[in-house]
Amino acid sequence: MRILLYITLILIGSFVGSKNLFPEKLNKKLNFFQNICLFFLLGVMGYKIGISDEIFSNFNKIGISALIISFFSVVFSIIFVKISCKKIVTTKKESDDYGN
Amino acid sequence: MVIKIILSIIIGTLLGYNFRFDFLIENIDYLIDLGLCLLLFFIGIEIGKNKQIFLDLKKFGYRLLLLPLAIVTGTIFGGFISSFFVDMNVFETTAISAGLGWYSLSAIELSKYSAVLGSTAFLSNIFRELMAILFIPFIAKYIGHTETIAVAGATSMDTLLPLITKNTNSSTAVISFFTGVVLSFLVPILVPFIIGLS
């Protein structure tokens, strides 16, 4: 259900964007709105980590194992993608880039 | 940008660790949903303004499925390799890695088998997300845009989509969302299947 919500929101946004229904004045601030939402989201996610006693109390016991598993998972997923998907997307920034 | 990202998380974590606001704790998932929904809407607008993206997607065709396949294979292989370094069997480490960054689901699934396994899955997939947040800007700049999706895993369709979008381009954003959807469908199948083999 959640996936459907996300797809619907992106589709509504795409429709608004393609039909130029978003006010021109606010269009220029789209990047700013995205940044505000992003930092808010990351801050709330950080808060969620901070209030999780489970993470802090178990950190020493299982933290190292978790770190090793996530490290190898990340490294090998990058290597496998690098090898097999070289030409799927361009790595050159487009003119519509967000400029960060 | 990276400094702002790290600061946002550190400030949030410090606030959470030191101050327990009942209202925030009770509504934290709603707040995440709200922020996420707004972001996805804004990203949708950005995508809609760039009609070239849809032509690009059509151009990639079936090759798009290669990406989630490579991510799943690489991640599970990483889980296999890590079994040599931690005090767990290979099915446990690969099942944890098969969470693909979706910490809540993988932790819940694996908690059914043991609390330690569930907690490790939770932390491991949290770490994956944190690594992705920290390294996506560098990976996008020095390794490649597609690889940013690999680090994010299943979260490339939601929580990390904004970060990927900001550090790559609109085409990668669309592919990221598509890949995240495919991976999110696979996580609830892969995790119980792999741990069931142990």
Short mmCIF file of C-alpha atoms in Angstrom, two decimals, chain B:
data_model
loop_
_atom_site.label_atom_id
_atom_site.label_comp_id
_atom_site.label_asym_id
_atom_site.label_seq_id
_atom_site.Cartn_x
_atom_site.Cartn_y
_atom_site.Cartn_z
CA MET B 1 25.72 19.65 1.36
CA VAL B 2 27.37 16.66 3.04
CA ILE B 3 28.10 18.70 6.16
CA LYS B 4 24.48 19.86 6.33
CA ILE B 5 23.30 16.26 5.95
CA ILE B 6 25.59 14.99 8.71
CA LEU B 7 24.66 17.91 10.96
CA SER B 8 20.93 17.22 10.47
CA ILE B 9 21.36 13.62 11.60
CA ILE B 10 23.71 14.44 14.49
CA ILE B 11 21.41 17.19 15.80
CA GLY B 12 18.41 14.87 15.49
CA THR B 13 20.22 12.01 17.24
CA LEU B 14 21.49 14.24 20.06
CA LEU B 15 18.02 15.69 20.56
CA GLY B 16 16.52 12.21 20.61
CA TYR B 17 19.13 10.90 23.03
CA ASN B 18 18.87 13.81 25.47
CA PHE B 19 15.28 14.97 25.16
CA ARG B 20 12.27 12.68 25.02
CA PHE B 21 9.31 14.65 23.73
CA ASP B 22 6.18 12.54 24.04
CA PHE B 23 4.48 14.26 21.14
CA LEU B 24 7.45 13.62 18.84
CA ILE B 25 7.90 10.02 19.95
CA GLU B 26 4.22 9.23 19.45
CA ASN B 27 4.04 10.89 16.04
CA ILE B 28 7.53 10.33 14.67
CA ASP B 29 6.45 7.91 11.94
CA TYR B 30 3.75 10.35 10.82
CA LEU B 31 6.36 13.14 10.66
CA ILE B 32 8.68 10.97 8.56
CA ASP B 33 5.75 10.11 6.28
CA LEU B 34 4.81 13.78 6.00
CA GLY B 35 8.35 14.86 5.09
CA LEU B 36 8.69 11.98 2.68
CA CYS B 37 5.36 12.62 0.95
CA LEU B 38 6.22 16.30 0.45
CA LEU B 39 9.62 15.38 -0.94
CA LEU B 40 8.22 12.79 -3.33
CA PHE B 41 5.69 15.34 -4.56
CA PHE B 42 8.44 17.92 -5.20
CA ILE B 43 10.61 15.29 -6.89
CA GLY B 44 7.60 14.39 -9.05
CA ILE B 45 7.32 18.03 -10.14
CA GLU B 46 11.00 18.06 -11.06
CA ILE B 47 10.58 14.82 -13.03
CA GLY B 48 7.46 16.15 -14.79
CA LYS B 49 9.32 19.24 -15.92
CA ASN B 50 11.92 17.08 -17.64
CA LYS B 51 10.17 15.06 -20.34
CA GLN B 52 13.47 13.57 -21.52
CA ILE B 53 13.41 11.18 -18.53
CA PHE B 54 10.54 9.10 -19.90
CA LEU B 55 12.28 8.77 -23.26
CA ASP B 56 15.40 7.65 -21.38
CA LEU B 57 13.44 4.98 -19.45
CA LYS B 58 12.02 3.63 -22.71
CA LYS B 59 15.51 3.58 -24.15
CA PHE B 60 16.90 1.52 -21.24
CA GLY B 61 14.18 -1.15 -21.65
CA TYR B 62 14.77 -4.54 -20.03
CA ARG B 63 18.33 -3.51 -19.08
CA LEU B 64 16.75 -1.63 -16.16
CA LEU B 65 16.11 -4.99 -14.45
CA LEU B 66 19.85 -5.64 -14.45
CA LEU B 67 20.33 -3.02 -11.76
CA PRO B 68 18.16 -4.54 -8.98
CA LEU B 69 19.52 -7.97 -9.95
CA ALA B 70 23.12 -6.76 -9.57
CA ILE B 71 22.30 -5.05 -6.26
CA VAL B 72 20.65 -8.16 -4.79
CA THR B 73 23.48 -10.45 -5.99
CA GLY B 74 26.21 -8.11 -4.75
CA THR B 75 24.52 -7.56 -1.39
CA ILE B 76 23.95 -11.25 -0.75
CA PHE B 77 27.54 -11.99 -1.80
CA GLY B 78 28.64 -9.33 0.71
CA GLY B 79 26.57 -11.10 3.38
CA PHE B 80 28.27 -14.39 2.43
CA ILE B 81 31.77 -12.86 2.72
CA SER B 82 30.97 -11.26 6.08
CA SER B 83 30.12 -14.71 7.53
CA PHE B 84 33.89 -15.34 7.63
CA PHE B 85 34.41 -12.35 9.93
CA VAL B 86 31.49 -12.54 12.39
CA ASP B 87 30.20 -15.15 14.81
CA MET B 88 27.18 -16.15 12.71
CA ASN B 89 26.48 -18.78 10.09
CA VAL B 90 26.29 -17.92 6.40
CA PHE B 91 22.48 -18.09 6.26
CA GLU B 92 22.16 -15.61 9.11
CA THR B 93 24.57 -13.07 7.59
CA THR B 94 23.07 -13.37 4.10
CA ALA B 95 19.53 -13.08 5.51
CA ILE B 96 20.55 -9.91 7.37
CA SER B 97 22.12 -8.44 4.23
CA ALA B 98 19.03 -9.41 2.21
CA GLY B 99 17.18 -6.72 4.17
CA LEU B 100 18.73 -4.41 1.53
CA GLY B 101 18.54 -1.45 3.92
CA TRP B 102 14.91 -1.99 4.89
CA TYR B 103 15.69 -2.20 8.62
CA SER B 104 12.19 -2.35 10.04
CA LEU B 105 10.98 -5.25 7.92
CA SER B 106 14.19 -7.33 8.04
CA ALA B 107 14.45 -6.83 11.81
CA ILE B 108 10.84 -7.88 12.36
CA GLU B 109 11.23 -10.94 10.13
CA LEU B 110 14.47 -12.08 11.76
CA SER B 111 13.30 -11.35 15.32
CA LYS B 112 10.99 -14.33 14.82
CA TYR B 113 14.11 -16.51 14.78
CA SER B 114 16.13 -14.77 17.52
CA ALA B 115 16.26 -11.40 19.26
CA VAL B 116 19.99 -11.06 18.56
CA LEU B 117 19.47 -11.78 14.87
CA GLY B 118 16.64 -9.23 14.74
CA SER B 119 18.72 -6.57 16.51
CA THR B 120 21.73 -7.24 14.29
CA ALA B 121 19.51 -6.95 11.20
CA PHE B 122 18.10 -3.70 12.53
CA LEU B 123 21.53 -2.20 13.22
CA SER B 124 23.12 -3.55 10.05
CA ASN B 125 20.45 -2.06 7.83
CA ILE B 126 20.53 1.22 9.80
CA PHE B 127 24.29 1.29 9.17
CA ARG B 128 23.68 0.71 5.48
CA GLU B 129 21.36 3.69 5.40
CA LEU B 130 23.82 5.84 7.33
CA MET B 131 26.68 4.79 5.03
CA ALA B 132 24.48 5.67 2.08
CA ILE B 133 23.66 9.11 3.54
CA LEU B 134 27.32 9.82 4.18
CA PHE B 135 28.80 8.40 0.98
CA ILE B 136 26.22 9.04 -1.75
CA PRO B 137 27.65 12.51 -2.52
CA PHE B 138 31.16 11.03 -2.87
CA ILE B 139 30.00 7.96 -4.82
CA ALA B 140 28.02 10.16 -7.23
CA LYS B 141 31.06 12.33 -7.80
CA TYR B 142 33.86 9.78 -7.99
CA ILE B 143 32.36 6.35 -8.81
CA GLY B 144 29.10 6.79 -10.72
CA HIS B 145 25.45 7.69 -10.48
CA THR B 146 24.07 4.14 -10.71
CA GLU B 147 26.25 3.08 -7.78
CA THR B 148 24.45 5.55 -5.50
CA ILE B 149 21.33 3.40 -5.99
CA ALA B 150 23.35 0.28 -5.08
CA VAL B 151 24.33 1.71 -1.69
CA ALA B 152 20.79 2.81 -0.90
CA GLY B 153 19.22 -0.58 -1.75
CA ALA B 154 15.49 -0.77 -1.05
CA THR B 155 15.46 2.75 0.40
CA SER B 156 16.39 4.17 -3.01
CA MET B 157 12.64 4.55 -3.62
CA ASP B 158 11.83 6.56 -0.50
CA THR B 159 14.09 7.89 2.25
CA LEU B 160 17.24 8.08 0.13
CA LEU B 161 15.58 9.07 -3.15
CA PRO B 162 15.86 12.79 -2.34
CA LEU B 163 19.56 12.46 -1.59
CA ILE B 164 20.20 10.46 -4.77
CA THR B 165 18.21 12.99 -6.78
CA LYS B 166 20.14 15.92 -5.36
CA ASN B 167 23.51 14.37 -6.11
CA THR B 168 22.82 12.86 -9.53
CA ASN B 169 20.18 13.77 -12.12
CA SER B 170 16.51 13.27 -12.95
CA SER B 171 17.10 10.12 -15.03
CA THR B 172 18.91 8.47 -12.13
CA ALA B 173 16.05 9.56 -9.83
CA VAL B 174 13.51 7.69 -11.96
CA ILE B 175 15.72 4.60 -12.19
CA SER B 176 16.35 4.84 -8.44
CA PHE B 177 12.63 4.82 -7.71
CA PHE B 178 12.01 1.91 -10.12
CA THR B 179 14.90 -0.09 -8.61
CA GLY B 180 13.74 0.66 -5.06
CA VAL B 181 10.25 -0.61 -5.88
CA VAL B 182 11.65 -3.88 -7.31
CA LEU B 183 13.96 -4.36 -4.31
CA SER B 184 11.16 -3.60 -1.84
CA PHE B 185 9.09 -6.34 -3.41
CA LEU B 186 12.02 -8.76 -3.08
CA VAL B 187 12.94 -8.12 0.59
CA PRO B 188 9.84 -9.79 2.14
CA ILE B 189 10.52 -12.82 -0.07
CA LEU B 190 14.31 -13.09 0.26
CA VAL B 191 14.77 -12.62 4.03
CA PRO B 192 12.40 -15.42 5.20
CA PHE B 193 13.55 -17.67 2.34
CA ILE B 194 17.27 -17.42 3.19
CA ILE B 195 16.84 -17.74 6.96
CA GLY B 196 14.52 -20.68 6.32
CA LEU B 197 17.46 -22.52 4.72
CA SER B 198 19.50 -22.45 7.98
#
